[in-house]
């Protein structure tokens, strides 16, 4: 289940000055974490942006011993160790420059389903609670995974409504799997795993739920999904950081507007005012904008109508097929994939949009309809 690469990856990530970005920079150049660990420091220092201070702790035997104990802990507790450089992470998260080098997992994460992140204040109001209930009720016929932070308030409501509507849900933690915070949600976390969902954390079993971990955790919630919904938050709330990360990653952000006098709507209103989030007008519109998959069950129409088949040109068909196979592909990635300059792709994509074949999202990302 675990390889030497897992061992050396944990040891390397434990080194002083080796964060996620430096880790990835080194393994990308030398191929594996084991190679990095065993390569002379003089050779390591030739890597762009890697100085002698950064590599000074590599090779420390204490970190290898720690890694051995960590792997034993993971084996005992049925924890999967996902490595970014071995393409184990969820696809969208891998695209982020600061994606975690290591992501520990309990339970399941169905990569065939689209993840949607929902975040908000611990001090949820009746307004926020009603929105979450309505959202899951109206979206229950669609196939997706909800993602949140397994905190109190909005997070707890998101996970509970997911379970109630039989939608898999993922909790992203701000600590290692040796503990659980908040303890009130421990039973909920167990239920999530029982119901085909999962828990994720970048933190090993030595890391407690320190304050700074929660902001760091929020970038995973933002990066793992094509869209983040901010339900309720005050000025400066943790969810603002999640929205900021989502903007940085070129994701879609939606915010639930509220009265300007309501404390836990002020953060959402401010995101909308700054054009950092799209205002949610109706749940139906939100579901359309999220571009969910087809419903789990299709009701037979009482008066079915025949669809007109549109014959696509060769170029339209090529682009349509590639977008279909790569939902939410960006313009630059599509251009690289089919070796056609972006400026030549845009007119054809516009034609497909006018034909009702393709839908575009912010950040020049596309899906088929």
mmCIF file of C-alpha atoms in Angstrom:
data_model
loop_
_atom_site.group_PDB
_atom_site.id
_atom_site.type_symbol
_atom_site.label_atom_id
_atom_site.label_comp_id
_atom_site.label_asym_id
_atom_site.label_seq_id
_atom_site.Cartn_x
_atom_site.Cartn_y
_atom_site.Cartn_z
ATOM 1 C CA UNK A 1 0.000 0.000 0.000
ATOM 2 C CA UNK A 2 2.848 2.387 0.806
ATOM 3 C CA UNK A 3 6.110 2.678 -1.123
ATOM 4 C CA UNK A 4 9.592 4.030 -0.499
ATOM 5 C CA UNK A 5 8.431 7.154 -2.320
ATOM 6 C CA UNK A 6 5.809 7.753 0.377
ATOM 7 C CA UNK A 7 8.524 7.430 3.014
ATOM 8 C CA UNK A 8 10.902 9.888 1.362
ATOM 9 C CA UNK A 9 8.090 12.296 0.466
ATOM 10 C CA UNK A 10 7.002 12.593 4.095
ATOM 11 C CA UNK A 11 10.622 13.000 5.220
ATOM 12 C CA UNK A 12 11.326 15.652 2.578
ATOM 13 C CA UNK A 13 8.169 17.619 3.359
ATOM 14 C CA UNK A 14 9.115 17.574 7.058
ATOM 15 C CA UNK A 15 12.419 19.374 6.362
ATOM 16 C CA UNK A 16 12.765 22.995 7.418
ATOM 17 C CA UNK A 17 12.259 25.450 4.522
ATOM 18 C CA UNK A 18 10.735 22.759 2.257
ATOM 19 C CA UNK A 19 7.176 23.894 1.686
ATOM 20 C CA UNK A 20 4.802 22.617 -0.967
ATOM 21 C CA UNK A 21 6.207 24.813 -3.754
ATOM 22 C CA UNK A 22 9.877 24.009 -3.071
ATOM 23 C CA UNK A 23 9.001 20.336 -2.675
ATOM 24 C CA UNK A 24 7.356 20.241 -6.090
ATOM 25 C CA UNK A 25 10.164 22.240 -7.687
ATOM 26 C CA UNK A 26 12.739 19.708 -6.474
ATOM 27 C CA UNK A 27 10.854 16.519 -7.352
ATOM 28 C CA UNK A 28 9.982 17.917 -10.770
ATOM 29 C CA UNK A 29 13.681 18.343 -11.487
ATOM 30 C CA UNK A 30 15.026 15.155 -9.888
ATOM 31 C CA UNK A 31 12.085 12.862 -10.616
ATOM 32 C CA UNK A 32 11.256 11.528 -7.154
ATOM 33 C CA UNK A 33 11.451 12.536 -3.506
ATOM 34 C CA UNK A 34 13.876 9.656 -2.959
ATOM 35 C CA UNK A 35 16.187 11.063 -5.635
ATOM 36 C CA UNK A 36 16.033 14.498 -4.006
ATOM 37 C CA UNK A 37 16.853 12.972 -0.621
ATOM 38 C CA UNK A 38 19.866 11.088 -1.972
ATOM 39 C CA UNK A 39 21.247 13.732 -4.348
ATOM 40 C CA UNK A 40 24.301 15.692 -3.106
ATOM 41 C CA UNK A 41 23.378 19.151 -1.837
ATOM 42 C CA UNK A 42 25.753 20.789 -4.288
ATOM 43 C CA UNK A 43 23.666 19.362 -7.124
ATOM 44 C CA UNK A 44 20.354 20.268 -5.442
ATOM 45 C CA UNK A 45 21.432 23.908 -5.117
ATOM 46 C CA UNK A 46 21.667 24.215 -8.916
ATOM 47 C CA UNK A 47 17.846 24.190 -9.053
ATOM 48 C CA UNK A 48 16.359 27.621 -9.884
ATOM 49 C CA UNK A 49 15.144 29.361 -6.745
ATOM 50 C CA UNK A 50 16.662 26.770 -4.402
ATOM 51 C CA UNK A 51 19.465 28.136 -2.223
ATOM 52 C CA UNK A 52 21.732 26.449 0.317
ATOM 53 C CA UNK A 53 19.488 27.419 3.234
ATOM 54 C CA UNK A 54 16.448 25.718 1.697
ATOM 55 C CA UNK A 55 18.273 22.401 1.218
ATOM 56 C CA UNK A 56 20.213 22.509 4.488
ATOM 57 C CA UNK A 57 17.869 20.126 6.333
ATOM 58 C CA UNK A 58 17.510 17.542 3.553
ATOM 59 C CA UNK A 59 19.010 14.211 4.562
ATOM 60 C CA UNK A 60 18.323 14.674 8.281
ATOM 61 C CA UNK A 61 17.834 11.100 9.629
ATOM 62 C CA UNK A 62 15.332 12.353 12.217
ATOM 63 C CA UNK A 63 12.905 13.139 9.397
ATOM 64 C CA UNK A 64 13.206 9.629 7.977
ATOM 65 C CA UNK A 65 12.440 8.224 11.419
ATOM 66 C CA UNK A 66 9.418 10.526 11.636
ATOM 67 C CA UNK A 67 8.279 9.336 8.200
ATOM 68 C CA UNK A 68 8.517 5.688 9.274
ATOM 69 C CA UNK A 69 6.312 6.409 12.291
ATOM 70 C CA UNK A 70 3.863 8.385 10.142
ATOM 71 C CA UNK A 71 3.484 5.523 7.673
ATOM 72 C CA UNK A 72 2.899 3.104 10.573
ATOM 73 C CA UNK A 73 0.194 5.490 11.859
ATOM 74 C CA UNK A 74 -1.437 5.633 8.418
ATOM 75 C CA UNK A 75 -1.395 1.846 8.068
ATOM 76 C CA UNK A 76 -3.002 1.405 11.462
ATOM 77 C CA UNK A 77 -5.739 3.978 10.765
ATOM 78 C CA UNK A 78 -6.492 3.112 7.105
ATOM 79 C CA UNK A 79 -5.247 6.455 5.806
ATOM 80 C CA UNK A 80 -4.369 6.865 2.142
ATOM 81 C CA UNK A 81 -1.306 8.990 1.342
ATOM 82 C CA UNK A 82 -1.791 10.969 -1.893
ATOM 83 C CA UNK A 83 1.303 12.475 -3.527
ATOM 84 C CA UNK A 84 0.966 15.446 -5.835
ATOM 85 C CA UNK A 85 3.954 14.524 -8.010
ATOM 86 C CA UNK A 86 2.449 11.078 -8.627
ATOM 87 C CA UNK A 87 -0.856 12.643 -9.764
ATOM 88 C CA UNK A 88 -2.796 11.287 -6.767
ATOM 89 C CA UNK A 89 -4.531 14.579 -5.977
ATOM 90 C CA UNK A 90 -7.953 15.583 -7.351
ATOM 91 C CA UNK A 91 -7.403 17.056 -10.820
ATOM 92 C CA UNK A 92 -8.347 20.689 -10.154
ATOM 93 C CA UNK A 93 -6.253 20.834 -6.982
ATOM 94 C CA UNK A 94 -3.192 19.646 -8.901
ATOM 95 C CA UNK A 95 -3.488 22.754 -11.107
ATOM 96 C CA UNK A 96 -2.818 25.084 -8.151
ATOM 97 C CA UNK A 97 0.795 26.245 -7.801
ATOM 98 C CA UNK A 98 0.680 25.842 -4.025
ATOM 99 C CA UNK A 99 -1.215 22.525 -3.969
ATOM 100 C CA UNK A 100 -0.208 20.282 -1.053
ATOM 101 C CA UNK A 101 2.713 17.977 -1.775
ATOM 102 C CA UNK A 102 0.998 15.334 0.369
ATOM 103 C CA UNK A 103 -2.730 14.925 0.989
ATOM 104 C CA UNK A 104 -3.863 12.397 3.587
ATOM 105 C CA UNK A 105 -7.270 10.800 3.017
ATOM 106 C CA UNK A 106 -9.797 8.733 4.941
ATOM 107 C CA UNK A 107 -12.819 7.386 3.116
ATOM 108 C CA UNK A 108 -13.634 8.003 -0.538
ATOM 109 C CA UNK A 109 -13.360 10.788 -3.075
ATOM 110 C CA UNK A 110 -15.188 9.951 -6.300
ATOM 111 C CA UNK A 111 -13.178 11.798 -8.956
ATOM 112 C CA UNK A 112 -15.929 11.180 -11.547
ATOM 113 C CA UNK A 113 -18.222 13.593 -9.692
ATOM 114 C CA UNK A 114 -17.890 17.379 -9.775
ATOM 115 C CA UNK A 115 -16.963 18.875 -6.385
ATOM 116 C CA UNK A 116 -18.746 22.039 -5.223
ATOM 117 C CA UNK A 117 -17.406 23.910 -2.180
ATOM 118 C CA UNK A 118 -19.766 25.596 0.271
ATOM 119 C CA UNK A 119 -18.371 27.690 3.117
ATOM 120 C CA UNK A 120 -19.479 30.240 5.674
ATOM 121 C CA UNK A 121 -19.577 31.447 9.227
ATOM 122 C CA UNK A 122 -19.713 29.307 12.363
ATOM 123 C CA UNK A 123 -22.516 31.644 13.503
ATOM 124 C CA UNK A 124 -25.070 30.502 10.948
ATOM 125 C CA UNK A 125 -28.429 32.311 10.951
ATOM 126 C CA UNK A 126 -31.876 31.023 10.009
ATOM 127 C CA UNK A 127 -31.411 32.733 6.623
ATOM 128 C CA UNK A 128 -28.230 30.821 5.842
ATOM 129 C CA UNK A 129 -29.665 27.556 7.132
ATOM 130 C CA UNK A 130 -32.753 27.899 4.934
ATOM 131 C CA UNK A 131 -30.621 28.615 1.869
ATOM 132 C CA UNK A 132 -28.526 25.463 2.435
ATOM 133 C CA UNK A 133 -31.651 23.341 2.961
ATOM 134 C CA UNK A 134 -33.229 24.710 -0.222
ATOM 135 C CA UNK A 135 -30.028 24.336 -2.229
ATOM 136 C CA UNK A 136 -29.644 20.641 -1.410
ATOM 137 C CA UNK A 137 -33.334 19.969 -1.904
ATOM 138 C CA UNK A 138 -33.302 21.529 -5.382
ATOM 139 C CA UNK A 139 -29.971 20.007 -6.440
ATOM 140 C CA UNK A 140 -30.537 16.484 -5.098
ATOM 141 C CA UNK A 141 -31.299 15.068 -8.569
ATOM 142 C CA UNK A 142 -27.819 16.039 -9.765
ATOM 143 C CA UNK A 143 -24.602 14.138 -9.253
ATOM 144 C CA UNK A 144 -21.894 16.039 -7.413
ATOM 145 C CA UNK A 145 -19.819 16.089 -4.222
ATOM 146 C CA UNK A 146 -20.125 18.829 -1.614
ATOM 147 C CA UNK A 147 -16.943 20.097 0.041
ATOM 148 C CA UNK A 148 -16.635 22.057 3.272
ATOM 149 C CA UNK A 149 -14.412 22.459 6.322
ATOM 150 C CA UNK A 150 -16.245 20.317 8.926
ATOM 151 C CA UNK A 151 -16.420 23.246 11.338
ATOM 152 C CA UNK A 152 -19.542 24.331 13.213
ATOM 153 C CA UNK A 153 -22.228 26.501 11.624
ATOM 154 C CA UNK A 154 -22.391 26.566 7.823
ATOM 155 C CA UNK A 155 -19.895 23.693 7.361
ATOM 156 C CA UNK A 156 -21.837 21.385 9.681
ATOM 157 C CA UNK A 157 -25.118 22.218 7.944
ATOM 158 C CA UNK A 158 -23.573 21.548 4.510
ATOM 159 C CA UNK A 159 -22.328 18.095 5.526
ATOM 160 C CA UNK A 160 -25.587 17.184 7.276
ATOM 161 C CA UNK A 161 -27.785 18.262 4.381
ATOM 162 C CA UNK A 162 -25.529 16.343 1.988
ATOM 163 C CA UNK A 163 -25.998 13.169 4.007
ATOM 164 C CA UNK A 164 -29.736 13.745 4.290
ATOM 165 C CA UNK A 165 -30.029 14.054 0.492
ATOM 166 C CA UNK A 166 -27.601 11.180 -0.221
ATOM 167 C CA UNK A 167 -24.982 13.425 -1.793
ATOM 168 C CA UNK A 168 -21.381 12.406 -1.009
ATOM 169 C CA UNK A 169 -19.533 15.021 1.019
ATOM 170 C CA UNK A 170 -15.888 15.803 1.769
ATOM 171 C CA UNK A 171 -14.600 17.408 4.960
ATOM 172 C CA UNK A 172 -11.236 19.193 4.751
ATOM 173 C CA UNK A 173 -9.477 19.307 8.120
ATOM 174 C CA UNK A 174 -6.995 21.777 9.611
ATOM 175 C CA UNK A 175 -5.070 19.159 11.605
ATOM 176 C CA UNK A 176 -3.774 15.610 11.433
ATOM 177 C CA UNK A 177 -5.902 12.493 11.793
ATOM 178 C CA UNK A 178 -4.602 11.842 15.339
ATOM 179 C CA UNK A 179 -7.135 14.297 16.745
ATOM 180 C CA UNK A 180 -10.456 15.886 15.831
ATOM 181 C CA UNK A 181 -11.621 19.485 16.047
ATOM 182 C CA UNK A 182 -14.271 20.506 16.845
ATOM 183 C CA UNK A 183 -14.990 17.392 18.907
ATOM 184 C CA UNK A 184 -18.751 18.001 18.512
ATOM 185 C CA UNK A 185 -18.447 16.971 14.865
ATOM 186 C CA UNK A 186 -16.601 13.686 15.424
ATOM 187 C CA UNK A 187 -19.736 11.564 14.952
ATOM 188 C CA UNK A 188 -20.583 13.567 11.846
ATOM 189 C CA UNK A 189 -17.129 12.810 10.417
ATOM 190 C CA UNK A 190 -17.672 9.086 10.989
ATOM 191 C CA UNK A 191 -21.068 9.296 9.279
ATOM 192 C CA UNK A 192 -19.494 11.047 6.283
ATOM 193 C CA UNK A 193 -17.111 8.130 5.757
ATOM 194 C CA UNK A 194 -19.889 5.569 6.263
ATOM 195 C CA UNK A 195 -21.961 7.288 3.545
ATOM 196 C CA UNK A 196 -19.266 7.053 0.842
ATOM 197 C CA UNK A 197 -17.715 10.461 1.534
ATOM 198 C CA UNK A 198 -14.296 11.260 2.884
ATOM 199 C CA UNK A 199 -11.977 13.415 4.958
ATOM 200 C CA UNK A 200 -8.861 15.157 3.617
ATOM 201 C CA UNK A 201 -5.968 16.916 5.305
ATOM 202 C CA UNK A 202 -2.490 18.033 4.318
ATOM 203 C CA UNK A 203 -1.380 17.881 7.958
ATOM 204 C CA UNK A 204 0.422 14.872 9.403
ATOM 205 C CA UNK A 205 -0.196 13.347 12.827
ATOM 206 C CA UNK A 206 2.115 15.837 14.565
ATOM 207 C CA UNK A 207 0.008 18.848 13.605
ATOM 208 C CA UNK A 208 -2.627 20.234 15.973
ATOM 209 C CA UNK A 209 -5.501 22.515 14.896
ATOM 210 C CA UNK A 210 -3.460 25.721 15.203
ATOM 211 C CA UNK A 211 -5.102 28.953 14.107
ATOM 212 C CA UNK A 212 -2.933 29.452 11.010
ATOM 213 C CA UNK A 213 -3.795 25.953 9.778
ATOM 214 C CA UNK A 214 -7.388 26.974 9.081
ATOM 215 C CA UNK A 215 -6.394 29.647 6.541
ATOM 216 C CA UNK A 216 -3.976 27.165 4.950
ATOM 217 C CA UNK A 217 -6.767 24.559 4.861
ATOM 218 C CA UNK A 218 -9.073 26.994 3.069
ATOM 219 C CA UNK A 219 -6.916 27.017 -0.070
ATOM 220 C CA UNK A 220 -7.653 23.290 -0.511
ATOM 221 C CA UNK A 221 -11.401 23.891 -0.211
ATOM 222 C CA UNK A 222 -11.093 26.624 -2.859
ATOM 223 C CA UNK A 223 -8.713 24.763 -5.161
ATOM 224 C CA UNK A 224 -10.437 21.389 -5.191
ATOM 225 C CA UNK A 225 -13.651 22.715 -6.803
ATOM 226 C CA UNK A 226 -14.511 24.657 -9.950
ATOM 227 C CA UNK A 227 -16.891 26.776 -7.844
ATOM 228 C CA UNK A 228 -17.159 28.016 -4.253
ATOM 229 C CA UNK A 229 -20.426 29.196 -2.675
ATOM 230 C CA UNK A 230 -20.089 31.608 0.258
ATOM 231 C CA UNK A 231 -23.273 31.299 2.287
ATOM 232 C CA UNK A 232 -22.781 33.761 5.141
ATOM 233 C CA UNK A 233 -19.713 35.539 6.489
ATOM 234 C CA UNK A 234 -18.834 38.694 8.379
ATOM 235 C CA UNK A 235 -16.109 41.140 7.325
ATOM 236 C CA UNK A 236 -12.763 39.400 7.701
ATOM 237 C CA UNK A 237 -14.299 35.956 8.285
ATOM 238 C CA UNK A 238 -12.369 32.837 7.319
ATOM 239 C CA UNK A 239 -14.606 32.360 4.301
ATOM 240 C CA UNK A 240 -13.229 35.568 2.817
ATOM 241 C CA UNK A 241 -9.842 33.849 2.622
ATOM 242 C CA UNK A 242 -11.453 30.886 0.851
ATOM 243 C CA UNK A 243 -13.021 33.253 -1.696
ATOM 244 C CA UNK A 244 -9.675 35.022 -2.132
ATOM 245 C CA UNK A 245 -7.942 31.714 -2.853
ATOM 246 C CA UNK A 246 -10.732 30.763 -5.281
ATOM 247 C CA UNK A 247 -10.242 34.049 -7.149
ATOM 248 C CA UNK A 248 -6.499 33.427 -7.299
ATOM 249 C CA UNK A 249 -7.122 29.978 -8.774
ATOM 250 C CA UNK A 250 -9.519 31.439 -11.361
ATOM 251 C CA UNK A 251 -12.523 29.592 -9.947
ATOM 252 C CA UNK A 252 -16.163 30.712 -9.896
ATOM 253 C CA UNK A 253 -17.343 32.307 -6.644
ATOM 254 C CA UNK A 254 -20.971 32.799 -5.690
ATOM 255 C CA UNK A 255 -22.152 34.693 -2.622
ATOM 256 C CA UNK A 256 -25.549 34.853 -0.933
ATOM 257 C CA UNK A 257 -26.485 38.538 -0.575
ATOM 258 C CA UNK A 258 -28.287 39.805 2.505
ATOM 259 C CA UNK A 259 -29.334 42.963 4.320
ATOM 260 C CA UNK A 260 -26.545 45.496 4.734
ATOM 261 C CA UNK A 261 -27.391 45.615 8.447
ATOM 262 C CA UNK A 262 -26.930 41.865 8.946
ATOM 263 C CA UNK A 263 -23.446 41.189 10.301
ATOM 264 C CA UNK A 264 -23.087 37.776 8.665
ATOM 265 C CA UNK A 265 -24.160 39.043 5.252
ATOM 266 C CA UNK A 266 -21.712 41.936 5.190
ATOM 267 C CA UNK A 267 -18.781 39.791 4.001
ATOM 268 C CA UNK A 268 -20.873 38.322 1.163
ATOM 269 C CA UNK A 269 -22.196 41.745 0.158
ATOM 270 C CA UNK A 270 -18.647 43.102 0.091
ATOM 271 C CA UNK A 271 -17.432 40.259 -2.153
ATOM 272 C CA UNK A 272 -20.263 41.044 -4.564
ATOM 273 C CA UNK A 273 -19.595 44.805 -4.399
ATOM 274 C CA UNK A 274 -15.909 44.243 -5.237
ATOM 275 C CA UNK A 275 -16.856 41.973 -8.174
ATOM 276 C CA UNK A 276 -15.110 39.075 -6.449
ATOM 277 C CA UNK A 277 -18.286 36.979 -6.374
ATOM 278 C CA UNK A 278 -21.486 36.594 -8.375
ATOM 279 C CA UNK A 279 -24.633 37.381 -6.424
ATOM 280 C CA UNK A 280 -26.999 34.447 -5.992
ATOM 281 C CA UNK A 281 -30.443 35.517 -7.216
ATOM 282 C CA UNK A 282 -32.296 32.190 -7.277
ATOM 283 C CA UNK A 283 -31.207 28.642 -6.529
ATOM 284 C CA UNK A 284 -32.373 27.546 -9.994
ATOM 285 C CA UNK A 285 -30.060 30.109 -11.613
ATOM 286 C CA UNK A 286 -27.232 29.034 -9.309
ATOM 287 C CA UNK A 287 -27.665 25.382 -10.289
ATOM 288 C CA UNK A 288 -27.603 26.355 -13.971
ATOM 289 C CA UNK A 289 -24.443 28.415 -13.483
ATOM 290 C CA UNK A 290 -22.758 25.542 -11.661
ATOM 291 C CA UNK A 291 -23.198 23.420 -14.780
ATOM 292 C CA UNK A 292 -24.180 20.280 -12.902
ATOM 293 C CA UNK A 293 -24.213 16.893 -14.609
ATOM 294 C CA UNK A 294 -27.449 15.443 -15.920
ATOM 295 C CA UNK A 295 -30.012 14.408 -13.292
ATOM 296 C CA UNK A 296 -29.685 10.935 -11.745
ATOM 297 C CA UNK A 297 -33.171 10.104 -13.019
ATOM 298 C CA UNK A 298 -34.872 11.523 -16.083
ATOM 299 C CA UNK A 299 -38.643 11.831 -16.003
ATOM 300 C CA UNK A 300 -40.373 10.871 -19.235
ATOM 301 C CA UNK A 301 -41.925 13.890 -20.912
ATOM 302 C CA UNK A 302 -45.685 13.918 -21.371
ATOM 303 C CA UNK A 303 -45.347 15.640 -24.752
ATOM 304 C CA UNK A 304 -41.849 14.791 -26.025
ATOM 305 C CA UNK A 305 -40.471 16.991 -28.744
ATOM 306 C CA UNK A 306 -38.033 15.950 -31.406
ATOM 307 C CA UNK A 307 -34.615 17.543 -31.232
ATOM 308 C CA UNK A 308 -33.082 19.049 -34.329
ATOM 309 C CA UNK A 309 -29.729 17.484 -35.069
ATOM 310 C CA UNK A 310 -27.118 20.107 -35.899
ATOM 311 C CA UNK A 311 -24.254 18.987 -38.117
ATOM 312 C CA UNK A 312 -21.037 20.463 -36.750
ATOM 313 C CA UNK A 313 -18.104 21.420 -38.935
ATOM 314 C CA UNK A 314 -14.847 19.507 -38.576
ATOM 315 C CA UNK A 315 -13.287 22.260 -36.418
ATOM 316 C CA UNK A 316 -16.427 22.623 -34.295
ATOM 317 C CA UNK A 317 -16.564 18.866 -33.765
ATOM 318 C CA UNK A 318 -12.889 18.753 -32.702
ATOM 319 C CA UNK A 319 -13.314 21.510 -30.141
ATOM 320 C CA UNK A 320 -16.679 20.211 -28.919
ATOM 321 C CA UNK A 321 -15.240 16.723 -28.374
ATOM 322 C CA UNK A 322 -12.214 18.005 -26.446
ATOM 323 C CA UNK A 323 -14.346 20.206 -24.178
ATOM 324 C CA UNK A 324 -16.706 17.263 -23.610
ATOM 325 C CA UNK A 325 -13.797 15.039 -22.565
ATOM 326 C CA UNK A 326 -12.243 17.759 -20.367
ATOM 327 C CA UNK A 327 -15.013 19.644 -18.488
ATOM 328 C CA UNK A 328 -14.012 23.142 -17.332
ATOM 329 C CA UNK A 329 -10.931 23.100 -19.567
ATOM 330 C CA UNK A 330 -9.367 26.545 -19.903
ATOM 331 C CA UNK A 331 -8.791 28.280 -23.228
ATOM 332 C CA UNK A 332 -5.004 28.021 -22.874
ATOM 333 C CA UNK A 333 -5.136 24.310 -22.032
ATOM 334 C CA UNK A 334 -7.506 23.641 -24.949
ATOM 335 C CA UNK A 335 -5.214 25.569 -27.274
ATOM 336 C CA UNK A 336 -2.219 23.522 -26.155
ATOM 337 C CA UNK A 337 -4.144 20.244 -26.343
ATOM 338 C CA UNK A 338 -5.236 20.596 -29.969
ATOM 339 C CA UNK A 339 -2.321 22.794 -31.129
ATOM 340 C CA UNK A 340 -4.519 25.663 -32.327
ATOM 341 C CA UNK A 341 -3.787 29.287 -31.258
ATOM 342 C CA UNK A 342 -6.241 30.679 -28.710
ATOM 343 C CA UNK A 343 -7.284 33.588 -30.957
ATOM 344 C CA UNK A 344 -8.428 31.096 -33.616
ATOM 345 C CA UNK A 345 -10.338 29.005 -31.084
ATOM 346 C CA UNK A 346 -12.477 31.828 -29.668
ATOM 347 C CA UNK A 347 -14.655 32.429 -32.782
ATOM 348 C CA UNK A 348 -15.386 28.687 -33.074
ATOM 349 C CA UNK A 349 -16.233 28.427 -29.360
ATOM 350 C CA UNK A 350 -18.576 31.417 -29.794
ATOM 351 C CA UNK A 351 -20.289 29.578 -32.665
ATOM 352 C CA UNK A 352 -20.737 26.531 -30.402
ATOM 353 C CA UNK A 353 -22.186 28.770 -27.665
ATOM 354 C CA UNK A 354 -24.682 30.268 -30.120
ATOM 355 C CA UNK A 355 -25.641 26.724 -31.186
ATOM 356 C CA UNK A 356 -26.308 25.885 -27.527
ATOM 357 C CA UNK A 357 -23.544 23.275 -27.487
ATOM 358 C CA UNK A 358 -21.033 24.900 -25.135
ATOM 359 C CA UNK A 359 -21.215 27.107 -22.043
ATOM 360 C CA UNK A 360 -18.401 29.429 -20.928
ATOM 361 C CA UNK A 361 -17.480 30.349 -17.356
ATOM 362 C CA UNK A 362 -15.315 33.050 -15.819
ATOM 363 C CA UNK A 363 -11.632 32.507 -16.393
ATOM 364 C CA UNK A 364 -12.302 31.310 -19.957
ATOM 365 C CA UNK A 365 -13.304 27.807 -18.936
ATOM 366 C CA UNK A 366 -15.812 25.759 -20.921
ATOM 367 C CA UNK A 367 -18.200 22.819 -20.600
ATOM 368 C CA UNK A 368 -20.558 21.156 -23.057
ATOM 369 C CA UNK A 369 -24.291 21.503 -22.465
#
